[in-house]
GROMACS .gro file of C-alpha atoms in nm:
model
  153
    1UNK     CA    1  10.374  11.386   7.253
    2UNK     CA    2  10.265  11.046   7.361
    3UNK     CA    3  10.645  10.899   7.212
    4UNK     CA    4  10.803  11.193   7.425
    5UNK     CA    5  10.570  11.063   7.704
    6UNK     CA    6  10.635  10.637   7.655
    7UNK     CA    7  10.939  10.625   7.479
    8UNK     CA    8  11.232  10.901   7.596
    9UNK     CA    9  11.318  10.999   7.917
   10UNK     CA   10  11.264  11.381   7.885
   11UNK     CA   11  11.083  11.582   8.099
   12UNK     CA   12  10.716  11.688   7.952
   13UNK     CA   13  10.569  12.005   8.005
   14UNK     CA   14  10.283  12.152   7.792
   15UNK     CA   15  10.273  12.529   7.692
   16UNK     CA   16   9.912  12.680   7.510
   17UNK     CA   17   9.884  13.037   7.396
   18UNK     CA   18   9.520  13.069   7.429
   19UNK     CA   19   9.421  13.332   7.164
   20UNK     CA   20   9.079  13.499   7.201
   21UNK     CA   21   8.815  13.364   6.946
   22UNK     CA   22   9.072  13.047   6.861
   23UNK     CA   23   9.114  12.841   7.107
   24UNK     CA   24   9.000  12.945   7.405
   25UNK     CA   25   8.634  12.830   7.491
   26UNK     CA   26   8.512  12.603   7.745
   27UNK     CA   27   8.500  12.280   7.453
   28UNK     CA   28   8.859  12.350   7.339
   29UNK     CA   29   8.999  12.322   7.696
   30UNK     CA   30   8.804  12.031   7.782
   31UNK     CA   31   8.875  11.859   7.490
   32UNK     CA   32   9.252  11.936   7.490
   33UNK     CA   33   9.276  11.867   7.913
   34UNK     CA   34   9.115  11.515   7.859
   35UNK     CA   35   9.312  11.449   7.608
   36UNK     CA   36   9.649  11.488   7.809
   37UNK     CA   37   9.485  11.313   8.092
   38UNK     CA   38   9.369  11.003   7.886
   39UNK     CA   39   9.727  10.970   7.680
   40UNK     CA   40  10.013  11.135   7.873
   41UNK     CA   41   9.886  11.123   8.223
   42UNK     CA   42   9.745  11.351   8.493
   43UNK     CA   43  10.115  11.447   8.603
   44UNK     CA   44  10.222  11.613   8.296
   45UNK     CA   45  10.200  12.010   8.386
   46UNK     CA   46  10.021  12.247   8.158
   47UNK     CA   47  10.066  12.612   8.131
   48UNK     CA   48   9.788  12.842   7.984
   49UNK     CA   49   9.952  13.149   7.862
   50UNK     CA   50   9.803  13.516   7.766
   51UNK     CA   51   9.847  13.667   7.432
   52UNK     CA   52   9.930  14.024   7.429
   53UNK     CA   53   9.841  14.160   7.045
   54UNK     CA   54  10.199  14.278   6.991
   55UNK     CA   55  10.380  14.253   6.630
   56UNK     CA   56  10.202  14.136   6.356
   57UNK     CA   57   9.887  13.970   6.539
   58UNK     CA   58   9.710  14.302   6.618
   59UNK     CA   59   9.381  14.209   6.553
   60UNK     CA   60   9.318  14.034   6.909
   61UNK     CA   61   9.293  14.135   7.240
   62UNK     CA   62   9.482  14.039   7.518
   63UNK     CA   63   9.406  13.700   7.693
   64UNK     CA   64   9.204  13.795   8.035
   65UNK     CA   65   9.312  13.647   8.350
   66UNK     CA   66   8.974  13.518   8.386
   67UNK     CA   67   9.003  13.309   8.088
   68UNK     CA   68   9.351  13.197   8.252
   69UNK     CA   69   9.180  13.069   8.557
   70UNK     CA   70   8.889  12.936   8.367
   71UNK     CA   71   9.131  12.719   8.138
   72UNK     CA   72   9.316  12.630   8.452
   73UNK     CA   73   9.005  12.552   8.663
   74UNK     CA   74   8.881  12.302   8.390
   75UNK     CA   75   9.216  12.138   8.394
   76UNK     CA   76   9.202  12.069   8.764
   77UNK     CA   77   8.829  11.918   8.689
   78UNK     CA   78   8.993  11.696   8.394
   79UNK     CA   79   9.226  11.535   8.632
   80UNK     CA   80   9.568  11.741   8.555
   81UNK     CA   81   9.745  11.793   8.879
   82UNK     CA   82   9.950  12.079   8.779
   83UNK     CA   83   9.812  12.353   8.600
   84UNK     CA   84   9.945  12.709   8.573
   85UNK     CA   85   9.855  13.029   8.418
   86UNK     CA   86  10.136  13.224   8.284
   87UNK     CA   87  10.216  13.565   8.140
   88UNK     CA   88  10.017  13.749   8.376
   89UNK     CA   89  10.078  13.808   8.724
   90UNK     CA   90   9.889  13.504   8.937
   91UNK     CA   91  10.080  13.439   9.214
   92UNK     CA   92   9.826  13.095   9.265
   93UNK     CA   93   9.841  12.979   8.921
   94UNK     CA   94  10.194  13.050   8.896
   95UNK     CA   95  10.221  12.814   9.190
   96UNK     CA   96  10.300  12.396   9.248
   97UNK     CA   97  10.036  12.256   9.490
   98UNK     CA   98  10.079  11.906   9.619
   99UNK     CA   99   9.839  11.662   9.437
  100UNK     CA  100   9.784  11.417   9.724
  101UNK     CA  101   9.704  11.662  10.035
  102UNK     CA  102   9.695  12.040   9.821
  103UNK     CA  103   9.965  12.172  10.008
  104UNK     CA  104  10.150  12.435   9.870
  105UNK     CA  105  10.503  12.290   9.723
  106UNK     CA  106  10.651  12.595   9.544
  107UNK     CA  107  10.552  12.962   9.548
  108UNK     CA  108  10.619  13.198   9.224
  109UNK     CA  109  10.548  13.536   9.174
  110UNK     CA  110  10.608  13.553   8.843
  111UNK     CA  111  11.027  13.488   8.833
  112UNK     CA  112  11.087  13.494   9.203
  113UNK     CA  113  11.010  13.198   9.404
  114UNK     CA  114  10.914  13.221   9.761
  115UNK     CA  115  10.800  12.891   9.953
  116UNK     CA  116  10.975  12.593   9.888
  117UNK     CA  117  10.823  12.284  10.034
  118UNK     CA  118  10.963  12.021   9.919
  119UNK     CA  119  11.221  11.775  10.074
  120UNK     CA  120  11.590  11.759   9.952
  121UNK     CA  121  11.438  11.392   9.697
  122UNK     CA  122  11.130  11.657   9.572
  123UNK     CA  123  10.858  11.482   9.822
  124UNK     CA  124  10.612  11.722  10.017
  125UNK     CA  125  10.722  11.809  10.352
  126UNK     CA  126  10.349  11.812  10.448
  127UNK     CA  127  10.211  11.461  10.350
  128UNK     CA  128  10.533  11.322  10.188
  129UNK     CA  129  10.432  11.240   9.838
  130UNK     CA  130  10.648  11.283   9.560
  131UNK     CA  131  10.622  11.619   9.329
  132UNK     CA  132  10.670  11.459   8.984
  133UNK     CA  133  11.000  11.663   8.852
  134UNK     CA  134  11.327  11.746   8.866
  135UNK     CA  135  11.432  11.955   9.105
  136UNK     CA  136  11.778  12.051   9.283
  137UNK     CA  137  11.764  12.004   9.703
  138UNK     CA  138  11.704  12.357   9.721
  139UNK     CA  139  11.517  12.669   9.550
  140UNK     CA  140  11.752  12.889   9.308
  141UNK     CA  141  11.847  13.214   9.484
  142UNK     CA  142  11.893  13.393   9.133
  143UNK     CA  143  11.627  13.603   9.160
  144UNK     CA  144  11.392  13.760   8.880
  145UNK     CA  145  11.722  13.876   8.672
  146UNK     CA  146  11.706  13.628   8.372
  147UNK     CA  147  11.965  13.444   8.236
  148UNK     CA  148  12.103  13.254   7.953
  149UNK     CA  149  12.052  12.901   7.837
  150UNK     CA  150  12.295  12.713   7.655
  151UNK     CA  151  12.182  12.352   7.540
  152UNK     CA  152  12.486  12.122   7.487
  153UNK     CA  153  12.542  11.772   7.454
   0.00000   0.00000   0.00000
């Protein structure tokens, strides 16, 4: 992660399942939120994800949304500016807040996107500081219909 981070010019994002009973308590997500701090940088955006026991991982339950916002709260403490709960419906921690004045940049509910605050170079139209990302002048108007990806050269 740190070569991805220093070395290439691809965009970084961070993804963690948090599983109940393996990786989810308070020590973990300190640990793992200083870490990124310390060695990729407090810009890089992390998404905390619930499990749903489906397939062959039965033996689990679900992630709660209070562990979500937990894992996300501690983040926020650690110094990550953008940290986001995902596969649950939180329209807050599905949402981009400005790091400088805590504005809010980009509204989700789950697939949809709502506000858009940000200027046509990604800055907040509040306090003007740049939203680290790439980002087109203006918010998608697909919708929550998904779509396919195809990764070329």
């Amino acid at each position: 992660l740190v070569y991805l981070r220093e070395q290439t010019q691809v965009w970084l994002e961070l993804t963690t399942l948090l599983i109940p009973g393996e990786n989810d308590t308070e020590a973990e997500l300190n640990e793992m939120t200083r870490w990124v701090v310390a060695n990729l940088g407090p810009d890089v955006p992390m998404h905390f994800t619930a499990f749903h026991p489906d397939w062959k991982m039965r033996d689990k339950p679900p992630t709660s949304p209070q562990t979500l916002t937990l894992a996300r709260d501690i983040a926020a403490a650690n110094g990550v500016h953008f940290a986001y709960t995902g596969n649950v419906h939180d329209r807050r921690g599905g949402s981009t807040y400005c790091a400088h004045c805590g504005g809010l940049l980009i509204e989700r509910d789950w697939y949809q996107l709502g506000q858009w605050n940000l200027d046509s170079t990604g800055n907040c139209t509040s306090c003007g500081t740049p939203c680290p990302g790439r980002f087109e002048s203006a918010p998608g108007t697909w919708g929550a219909r998904r779509l396919p990806v195809r990764m070329g050269r």
